[in-house]
CSV table of C-alpha atoms in Angstrom, one decimal:
chain,number,residue,atom,x,y,z
A,17,UNK,CA,-31.6,6.9,12.7
A,18,UNK,CA,-33.5,6.1,9.5
A,19,UNK,CA,-34.0,4.2,7.0
A,20,UNK,CA,-30.6,3.5,5.3
A,21,UNK,CA,-27.6,1.7,4.3
A,22,UNK,CA,-24.9,1.9,7.2
A,23,UNK,CA,-21.3,0.7,6.2
A,24,UNK,CA,-19.6,-0.1,9.8
A,25,UNK,CA,-16.1,-1.4,10.7
A,26,UNK,CA,-14.5,-2.1,14.3
A,27,UNK,CA,-14.4,1.6,15.9
A,28,UNK,CA,-12.2,3.2,19.3
A,29,UNK,CA,-15.5,4.8,20.3
A,30,UNK,CA,-19.1,4.3,19.6
A,31,UNK,CA,-19.1,8.8,20.2
A,32,UNK,CA,-16.8,9.5,17.1
A,33,UNK,CA,-19.7,8.6,14.7
A,34,UNK,CA,-19.0,10.5,11.0
A,35,UNK,CA,-21.5,11.8,9.3
A,36,UNK,CA,-19.9,11.6,5.1
A,37,UNK,CA,-22.3,13.7,3.0
A,38,UNK,CA,-20.1,14.0,0.3
A,39,UNK,CA,-18.6,13.0,-3.4
A,40,UNK,CA,-17.4,9.9,-3.2
A,41,UNK,CA,-13.5,10.1,-4.6
A,42,UNK,CA,-13.3,12.2,-1.5
A,43,UNK,CA,-15.3,9.3,0.8
A,44,UNK,CA,-12.7,7.4,-0.4
A,45,UNK,CA,-10.0,9.5,0.4
A,46,UNK,CA,-11.0,10.7,4.0
A,47,UNK,CA,-11.6,6.9,4.7
A,48,UNK,CA,-8.4,5.7,3.3
A,49,UNK,CA,-7.6,8.5,6.1
A,50,UNK,CA,-8.3,6.7,9.1
A,51,UNK,CA,-8.4,3.1,7.6
A,52,UNK,CA,-4.8,2.8,9.7
A,53,UNK,CA,-6.4,4.7,12.6
A,54,UNK,CA,-9.4,3.5,14.2
A,55,UNK,CA,-11.9,2.7,11.2
A,56,UNK,CA,-14.8,4.0,10.3
A,57,UNK,CA,-18.5,4.2,10.1
A,58,UNK,CA,-20.1,4.7,6.5
A,59,UNK,CA,-23.3,6.7,6.4
A,60,UNK,CA,-25.2,7.7,3.2
A,61,UNK,CA,-23.4,5.7,0.9
A,62,UNK,CA,-23.9,3.7,-1.2
A,63,UNK,CA,-27.6,4.4,-1.9
A,64,UNK,CA,-26.6,2.9,-5.4
A,65,UNK,CA,-25.4,-0.9,-6.3
A,66,UNK,CA,-23.1,1.7,-8.8
A,67,UNK,CA,-21.6,3.3,-5.6
A,68,UNK,CA,-21.2,0.0,-3.6
A,69,UNK,CA,-18.7,-1.4,-6.5
A,70,UNK,CA,-17.5,1.9,-7.2
A,71,UNK,CA,-16.4,1.2,-3.5
A,72,UNK,CA,-15.2,-2.3,-3.2
A,73,UNK,CA,-12.6,-1.6,-6.7
A,74,UNK,CA,-11.3,1.5,-4.1
A,75,UNK,CA,-10.8,-1.3,-2.0
A,76,UNK,CA,-13.2,0.0,0.9
A,77,UNK,CA,-14.7,-3.6,2.2
A,78,UNK,CA,-16.5,-3.0,5.1
A,79,UNK,CA,-16.4,-5.5,7.8
A,80,UNK,CA,-19.8,-5.2,8.7
A,81,UNK,CA,-23.3,-3.9,6.9
A,82,UNK,CA,-26.4,-2.8,8.8
A,83,UNK,CA,-29.7,-2.3,6.8
A,84,UNK,CA,-31.7,-0.2,9.2
A,85,UNK,CA,-35.5,-0.7,8.4
A,86,UNK,CA,-38.7,1.1,8.9
A,87,UNK,CA,-42.7,1.6,7.6
A,88,UNK,CA,-42.5,4.2,5.0
A,89,UNK,CA,-45.6,5.2,7.3
A,90,UNK,CA,-43.5,5.9,9.8
A,91,UNK,CA,-40.4,7.0,7.9
A,92,UNK,CA,-42.6,10.1,6.6
A,93,UNK,CA,-44.0,10.5,9.9
A,94,UNK,CA,-40.6,11.0,12.2
A,95,UNK,CA,-38.9,13.0,9.0
A,96,UNK,CA,-41.9,15.8,9.9
A,97,UNK,CA,-41.7,15.4,13.5
A,98,UNK,CA,-37.8,16.4,13.3
A,99,UNK,CA,-35.9,19.4,14.9
A,100,UNK,CA,-32.6,20.3,14.8
A,101,UNK,CA,-31.2,22.1,17.1
A,102,UNK,CA,-28.8,25.3,15.7
A,103,UNK,CA,-25.7,25.3,18.3
A,104,UNK,CA,-24.6,21.9,18.6
A,105,UNK,CA,-26.6,20.2,15.2
A,106,UNK,CA,-28.0,17.7,17.6
A,107,UNK,CA,-31.1,16.0,15.9
A,108,UNK,CA,-34.4,15.8,18.3
A,109,UNK,CA,-38.8,14.5,16.8
A,110,UNK,CA,-41.9,16.0,18.5
A,111,UNK,CA,-43.1,12.6,19.7
A,112,UNK,CA,-39.5,10.2,19.9
A,113,UNK,CA,-36.3,12.5,21.5
A,114,UNK,CA,-37.9,15.6,22.8
A,115,UNK,CA,-34.7,17.7,25.3
A,116,UNK,CA,-35.1,18.3,29.0
A,117,UNK,CA,-34.0,21.9,28.4
A,118,UNK,CA,-36.1,24.3,28.0
A,119,UNK,CA,-33.5,26.4,26.5
A,120,UNK,CA,-33.3,23.8,24.4
A,121,UNK,CA,-36.3,23.1,22.8
A,122,UNK,CA,-37.2,27.5,22.5
A,123,UNK,CA,-34.1,27.1,19.2
A,124,UNK,CA,-34.7,24.3,18.0
A,125,UNK,CA,-35.8,24.6,14.2
A,126,UNK,CA,-37.6,22.7,11.8
A,127,UNK,CA,-35.8,20.8,8.5
A,128,UNK,CA,-36.0,22.2,5.6
A,129,UNK,CA,-39.3,21.4,4.2
A,130,UNK,CA,-39.3,18.0,2.3
A,131,UNK,CA,-43.0,17.2,0.9
A,132,UNK,CA,-44.6,14.1,1.9
A,133,UNK,CA,-44.7,13.7,-1.8
A,134,UNK,CA,-40.7,14.2,-2.3
A,135,UNK,CA,-40.6,12.1,0.5
A,136,UNK,CA,-42.3,8.8,-0.7
A,137,UNK,CA,-40.1,9.1,-4.2
A,138,UNK,CA,-37.3,9.1,-2.4
A,139,UNK,CA,-38.5,5.4,-0.4
A,140,UNK,CA,-39.7,4.0,-3.6
A,141,UNK,CA,-36.1,5.1,-4.9
A,142,UNK,CA,-34.5,3.4,-2.1
A,143,UNK,CA,-36.6,0.1,-2.2
A,144,UNK,CA,-35.0,0.3,-6.1
A,145,UNK,CA,-31.6,-0.2,-5.1
A,146,UNK,CA,-32.4,-2.0,-1.9
A,147,UNK,CA,-32.2,-5.2,-3.5
A,148,UNK,CA,-29.1,-4.8,-4.7
A,149,UNK,CA,-27.7,-3.7,-2.5
A,150,UNK,CA,-28.8,-6.5,-1.0
A,151,UNK,CA,-27.0,-8.7,-2.7
A,152,UNK,CA,-23.6,-6.9,-2.9
A,153,UNK,CA,-23.0,-7.3,0.2
A,154,UNK,CA,-24.9,-10.6,1.3
A,155,UNK,CA,-22.3,-11.7,3.1
A,156,UNK,CA,-22.1,-9.8,5.6
A,157,UNK,CA,-25.0,-7.2,5.6
A,158,UNK,CA,-27.6,-7.2,8.7
A,159,UNK,CA,-31.6,-6.5,8.6
A,160,UNK,CA,-32.3,-4.7,11.7
A,161,UNK,CA,-35.9,-3.3,12.6
A,162,UNK,CA,-35.6,0.4,13.4
A,163,UNK,CA,-39.1,0.3,14.6
A,164,UNK,CA,-38.3,0.9,18.1
A,165,UNK,CA,-36.7,2.7,21.1
A,166,UNK,CA,-33.3,3.9,19.4
A,167,UNK,CA,-31.5,2.5,22.7
A,168,UNK,CA,-32.8,-0.6,21.2
A,169,UNK,CA,-31.8,-0.4,17.9
A,170,UNK,CA,-28.0,0.8,18.9
A,171,UNK,CA,-27.9,-1.5,21.7
A,172,UNK,CA,-28.6,-4.6,18.9
A,173,UNK,CA,-26.7,-2.5,15.9
A,174,UNK,CA,-23.4,-2.6,18.4
A,175,UNK,CA,-24.2,-6.5,19.4
A,176,UNK,CA,-23.4,-6.6,16.0
A,177,UNK,CA,-20.2,-4.6,14.9
A,178,UNK,CA,-18.7,-5.9,18.6
A,179,UNK,CA,-19.3,-9.9,17.1
A,180,UNK,CA,-16.6,-11.1,14.9
A,181,UNK,CA,-17.9,-11.9,11.0
A,182,UNK,CA,-17.0,-15.3,10.1
A,183,UNK,CA,-17.9,-16.0,6.8
A,184,UNK,CA,-18.3,-19.5,4.5
A,185,UNK,CA,-16.1,-17.4,1.8
A,186,UNK,CA,-12.9,-19.0,0.4
A,187,UNK,CA,-10.1,-16.0,2.4
A,188,UNK,CA,-9.0,-14.1,0.0
A,189,UNK,CA,-5.2,-14.2,0.3
A,190,UNK,CA,-2.6,-11.2,-0.6
A,191,UNK,CA,1.1,-13.0,-1.1
A,192,UNK,CA,3.7,-11.3,-0.3
A,193,UNK,CA,7.8,-13.6,-2.3
A,194,UNK,CA,10.9,-11.5,-1.2
A,195,UNK,CA,14.3,-13.5,-2.9
A,196,UNK,CA,17.3,-12.4,-4.5
A,197,UNK,CA,18.6,-12.4,-7.9
A,198,UNK,CA,17.4,-15.7,-9.3
A,199,UNK,CA,15.0,-16.9,-6.6
A,200,UNK,CA,12.4,-18.2,-8.8
A,201,UNK,CA,10.2,-15.8,-7.4
A,202,UNK,CA,8.6,-15.0,-10.8
A,203,UNK,CA,8.3,-18.7,-11.5
A,204,UNK,CA,6.7,-19.4,-7.4
A,205,UNK,CA,4.2,-16.6,-8.1
A,206,UNK,CA,3.1,-17.7,-11.9
A,207,UNK,CA,2.1,-21.3,-10.2
A,208,UNK,CA,0.4,-19.8,-7.2
A,209,UNK,CA,-1.5,-17.4,-9.6
A,210,UNK,CA,-2.4,-20.4,-12.2
A,211,UNK,CA,-4.3,-22.9,-9.1
A,212,UNK,CA,-5.7,-20.6,-7.4
A,213,UNK,CA,-6.4,-18.1,-10.3
A,214,UNK,CA,-5.6,-14.6,-7.7
A,215,UNK,CA,-4.0,-12.0,-9.7
A,216,UNK,CA,-0.1,-12.1,-10.3
A,217,UNK,CA,1.7,-9.0,-9.5
A,218,UNK,CA,5.2,-8.5,-10.9
A,219,UNK,CA,6.2,-4.8,-10.5
A,220,UNK,CA,7.9,-4.4,-13.0
A,221,UNK,CA,6.2,-5.6,-15.7
A,222,UNK,CA,3.5,-3.9,-14.2
A,223,UNK,CA,5.5,-0.6,-14.7
A,224,UNK,CA,6.6,-1.8,-18.1
A,225,UNK,CA,3.3,-1.9,-19.1
A,226,UNK,CA,2.2,1.6,-18.1
A,227,UNK,CA,4.8,3.3,-19.2
A,228,UNK,CA,3.4,1.7,-23.0
A,229,UNK,CA,0.2,3.3,-22.5
A,230,UNK,CA,-0.6,7.0,-23.6
A,231,UNK,CA,-1.5,7.9,-20.2
A,232,UNK,CA,0.2,11.1,-18.4
A,233,UNK,CA,1.9,8.4,-15.8
A,234,UNK,CA,3.6,6.8,-18.4
A,235,UNK,CA,4.5,9.1,-19.9
A,236,UNK,CA,6.1,10.4,-16.7
A,237,UNK,CA,7.6,7.2,-16.0
A,238,UNK,CA,9.5,6.3,-19.3
A,239,UNK,CA,12.7,7.8,-18.9
A,240,UNK,CA,12.6,6.7,-16.5
A,241,UNK,CA,12.9,3.2,-18.0
A,242,UNK,CA,14.4,4.0,-20.6
A,243,UNK,CA,17.5,4.5,-18.9
A,244,UNK,CA,18.1,2.3,-17.0
A,245,UNK,CA,17.1,4.3,-13.3
A,246,UNK,CA,14.7,3.6,-10.7
A,247,UNK,CA,11.6,4.9,-11.0
A,248,UNK,CA,11.0,7.8,-7.6
A,249,UNK,CA,8.9,5.5,-5.0
A,250,UNK,CA,6.4,8.1,-5.0
A,251,UNK,CA,5.5,7.1,-8.5
A,252,UNK,CA,5.2,3.4,-8.1
A,253,UNK,CA,3.2,3.0,-5.1
A,254,UNK,CA,0.6,5.4,-6.4
A,255,UNK,CA,0.6,2.5,-9.5
A,256,UNK,CA,0.6,-0.4,-7.5
A,257,UNK,CA,-1.6,0.3,-4.9
A,258,UNK,CA,-4.1,1.8,-7.8
A,259,UNK,CA,-3.7,-1.8,-9.8
A,260,UNK,CA,-3.6,-3.9,-6.3
A,261,UNK,CA,-7.5,-1.4,-5.5
A,262,UNK,CA,-9.1,-3.2,-8.8
A,263,UNK,CA,-11.6,-4.8,-8.7
A,264,UNK,CA,-10.4,-8.7,-9.6
A,265,UNK,CA,-7.3,-8.3,-7.0
A,266,UNK,CA,-9.7,-6.8,-4.1
A,267,UNK,CA,-12.4,-10.1,-5.4
A,268,UNK,CA,-9.6,-13.0,-5.8
A,269,UNK,CA,-6.9,-12.2,-4.4
A,270,UNK,CA,-2.9,-11.0,-5.4
A,271,UNK,CA,1.0,-12.3,-5.4
A,272,UNK,CA,2.6,-10.0,-5.7
A,273,UNK,CA,7.1,-9.8,-6.3
A,274,UNK,CA,9.5,-7.7,-7.5
A,275,UNK,CA,8.6,-4.4,-4.2
A,276,UNK,CA,9.1,-3.5,-1.9
A,277,UNK,CA,12.6,-3.8,-2.1
A,278,UNK,CA,13.5,-2.0,1.4
A,279,UNK,CA,12.3,-1.4,4.8
A,280,UNK,CA,10.6,2.4,3.6
A,281,UNK,CA,8.4,1.0,0.5
A,282,UNK,CA,7.0,-2.0,2.3
A,283,UNK,CA,6.5,0.8,5.5
A,284,UNK,CA,4.7,3.1,2.3
A,285,UNK,CA,3.3,-0.1,1.3
A,286,UNK,CA,1.4,-0.8,4.6
A,287,UNK,CA,0.1,2.9,5.4
A,288,UNK,CA,-2.2,2.7,2.2
A,289,UNK,CA,-3.9,-0.4,3.5
A,290,UNK,CA,-2.0,-3.4,1.5
A,291,UNK,CA,-1.1,-5.3,4.3
A,292,UNK,CA,-0.3,-9.0,3.1
A,293,UNK,CA,-2.1,-12.0,5.1
A,294,UNK,CA,1.2,-14.2,4.1
A,295,UNK,CA,5.0,-13.8,3.8
A,296,UNK,CA,7.5,-15.7,2.2
A,297,UNK,CA,11.7,-15.6,1.2
A,298,UNK,CA,12.7,-17.3,-0.9
A,299,UNK,CA,16.6,-17.8,0.4
A,300,UNK,CA,19.8,-18.9,-1.0
A,301,UNK,CA,23.1,-18.9,-1.4
A,302,UNK,CA,25.0,-16.5,-3.3
A,303,UNK,CA,27.0,-18.7,-5.5
A,304,UNK,CA,23.5,-20.8,-6.4
A,305,UNK,CA,22.1,-17.2,-7.3
A,306,UNK,CA,25.1,-16.7,-9.9
A,307,UNK,CA,25.1,-20.6,-11.4
A,308,UNK,CA,20.7,-19.6,-11.8
A,309,UNK,CA,21.5,-15.6,-13.1
A,310,UNK,CA,24.9,-16.0,-15.3
A,311,UNK,CA,24.0,-18.6,-17.1
A,312,UNK,CA,20.5,-17.7,-18.2
A,313,UNK,CA,20.0,-17.0,-22.1
A,314,UNK,CA,17.1,-16.9,-24.7
A,315,UNK,CA,16.3,-18.0,-28.6
A,316,UNK,CA,15.2,-14.4,-30.0
A,317,UNK,CA,13.2,-16.3,-33.2
A,318,UNK,CA,11.0,-18.6,-30.7
A,319,UNK,CA,11.1,-16.2,-26.9
A,320,UNK,CA,12.1,-19.4,-25.6
A,321,UNK,CA,14.4,-19.5,-22.2
A,322,UNK,CA,17.7,-21.8,-22.0
A,323,UNK,CA,19.9,-22.6,-19.1
A,324,UNK,CA,24.0,-23.9,-20.1
A,325,UNK,CA,23.5,-26.2,-16.6
A,326,UNK,CA,20.0,-26.8,-16.3
A,327,UNK,CA,17.9,-26.7,-20.7
A,328,UNK,CA,20.6,-26.5,-22.8
A,329,UNK,CA,19.4,-25.2,-26.1
A,330,UNK,CA,18.8,-28.9,-28.0
A,331,UNK,CA,20.9,-28.4,-31.6
A,332,UNK,CA,23.6,-26.5,-32.2
A,333,UNK,CA,21.5,-24.4,-34.8
A,334,UNK,CA,19.3,-23.0,-32.0
A,335,UNK,CA,22.5,-22.7,-29.7
A,336,UNK,CA,24.4,-20.7,-31.9
A,337,UNK,CA,21.8,-18.2,-32.1
A,338,UNK,CA,21.1,-17.3,-28.0
A,339,UNK,CA,21.4,-14.3,-26.2
A,340,UNK,CA,23.0,-13.2,-23.2
A,341,UNK,CA,20.9,-10.8,-21.2
A,342,UNK,CA,23.3,-7.5,-19.6
A,343,UNK,CA,21.3,-7.7,-16.9
A,344,UNK,CA,21.7,-11.4,-16.1
A,345,UNK,CA,26.0,-10.3,-15.6
A,346,UNK,CA,27.7,-11.0,-13.1
A,347,UNK,CA,28.7,-7.7,-12.7
A,348,UNK,CA,25.2,-6.6,-12.5
A,349,UNK,CA,24.1,-9.8,-10.4
A,350,UNK,CA,26.7,-9.1,-7.2
A,351,UNK,CA,25.6,-5.6,-7.0
A,352,UNK,CA,21.5,-6.8,-6.9
A,353,UNK,CA,22.8,-9.8,-3.2
A,354,UNK,CA,24.4,-7.1,-2.4
A,355,UNK,CA,21.4,-4.8,-2.1
A,356,UNK,CA,19.0,-7.3,-1.6
A,357,UNK,CA,21.1,-8.4,1.9
A,358,UNK,CA,21.3,-4.7,3.0
A,359,UNK,CA,17.2,-4.8,3.0
A,360,UNK,CA,16.6,-8.3,3.8
A,361,UNK,CA,17.0,-7.8,7.8
A,362,UNK,CA,14.7,-5.0,8.1
A,363,UNK,CA,12.4,-5.7,5.6
A,364,UNK,CA,12.4,-9.4,8.3
A,365,UNK,CA,11.7,-7.4,10.7
A,366,UNK,CA,8.8,-6.3,9.8
A,367,UNK,CA,7.5,-8.8,8.8
A,368,UNK,CA,7.8,-11.0,11.4
A,369,UNK,CA,5.7,-13.9,11.0
A,370,UNK,CA,7.0,-14.7,7.7
A,371,UNK,CA,7.9,-18.3,6.2
A,372,UNK,CA,11.5,-18.6,5.4
A,373,UNK,CA,11.5,-21.3,2.2
A,374,UNK,CA,15.0,-22.5,1.0
A,375,UNK,CA,14.3,-21.4,-2.8
A,376,UNK,CA,17.6,-24.4,-3.8
A,377,UNK,CA,15.8,-27.3,-4.4
A,378,UNK,CA,12.9,-28.3,-8.0
A,379,UNK,CA,10.1,-25.2,-8.5
A,380,UNK,CA,7.7,-27.7,-7.6
A,381,UNK,CA,9.3,-28.8,-4.1
A,382,UNK,CA,9.4,-25.5,-3.4
A,383,UNK,CA,6.0,-24.4,-4.9
A,384,UNK,CA,4.8,-27.5,-2.2
A,385,UNK,CA,6.4,-25.9,0.0
A,386,UNK,CA,4.8,-22.4,-0.1
A,387,UNK,CA,0.9,-24.3,-0.7
A,388,UNK,CA,1.4,-25.9,2.4
A,389,UNK,CA,2.2,-22.7,4.0
A,390,UNK,CA,-0.2,-20.8,2.3
A,391,UNK,CA,-3.5,-22.5,2.4
A,392,UNK,CA,-2.8,-23.8,6.1
A,393,UNK,CA,-2.3,-22.0,9.4
A,394,UNK,CA,0.4,-19.1,9.2
A,395,UNK,CA,3.0,-20.4,12.2
A,396,UNK,CA,4.3,-18.3,14.7
A,397,UNK,CA,7.5,-20.1,14.6
A,398,UNK,CA,7.9,-19.6,10.7
């Protein structure tokens, strides 16, 4: 144990410790593979605030951070006294940890020589960076004195990481909205985003934005969008997980709608470790959906949206120039409704604690119902 920063999450076996001292991108890849299995323990990175922020942007957020501290003189002594068993890779020390087996003692080798001047320079660099790291992880960091027997240090670390971390910071919401066409997902997501300052992610709008960019992925998905074909799940998931991994989503939270549409997509989203904290199903009958969708129109001059029943055009002049989206035709809507109900049951089974909201109400009444369950404790009988 030396004076380095460790990031730790709950793990199954304290004997299975993985030391990763490789490139940051490869570290993130390795951690993503381990997330859904048994958690992880990371040592050696981040060593700077920039590395810590890069990890956060990639969605790597530790539950516990332990900073092992000791005087520089002790650390220099420990470094110079280290010996390594070339057979097992175990590390020993001439003063603190010495093997009882004489055969092991005979094959011990010195670590690669590092001069005291080099050690001092490394320690000075560490001291320059550690203050910023403390600030970055201030809500989940604990400093532990490493200048004591390693068994005592281990006991203190174990006690801390097995404790449930309680933060005074506000909860970061991750909201998933489901519902048939016309149920108001877009409007409710906008209202939630505006009130709670979380990121509003509409999957369709996100794909269109990427398609408009001069990027490789944008060029790949553009033909699908222009022809009206469905973008392959692998591409959608790559775009969506990259967006969900950005710092604004990881720190402020997000509300997502338009994805997933079926069980396979939902499972892939969970495998990518983007698990919602709240799931809502906005429910309404097909008759109401048809009434809401097929009577919609838009003014091409002002961009204002109207509805023949709920929000008619303010004048005959506006009425004459209104345009109807072909995607809002009854035939197209019936196909979308059929697809939605074919997948709704399996999605509800995947999210058994989801909240079901009657969407055939005034939008603000629907929002109040959503909000009451968003900020309160999630009920098991939802």
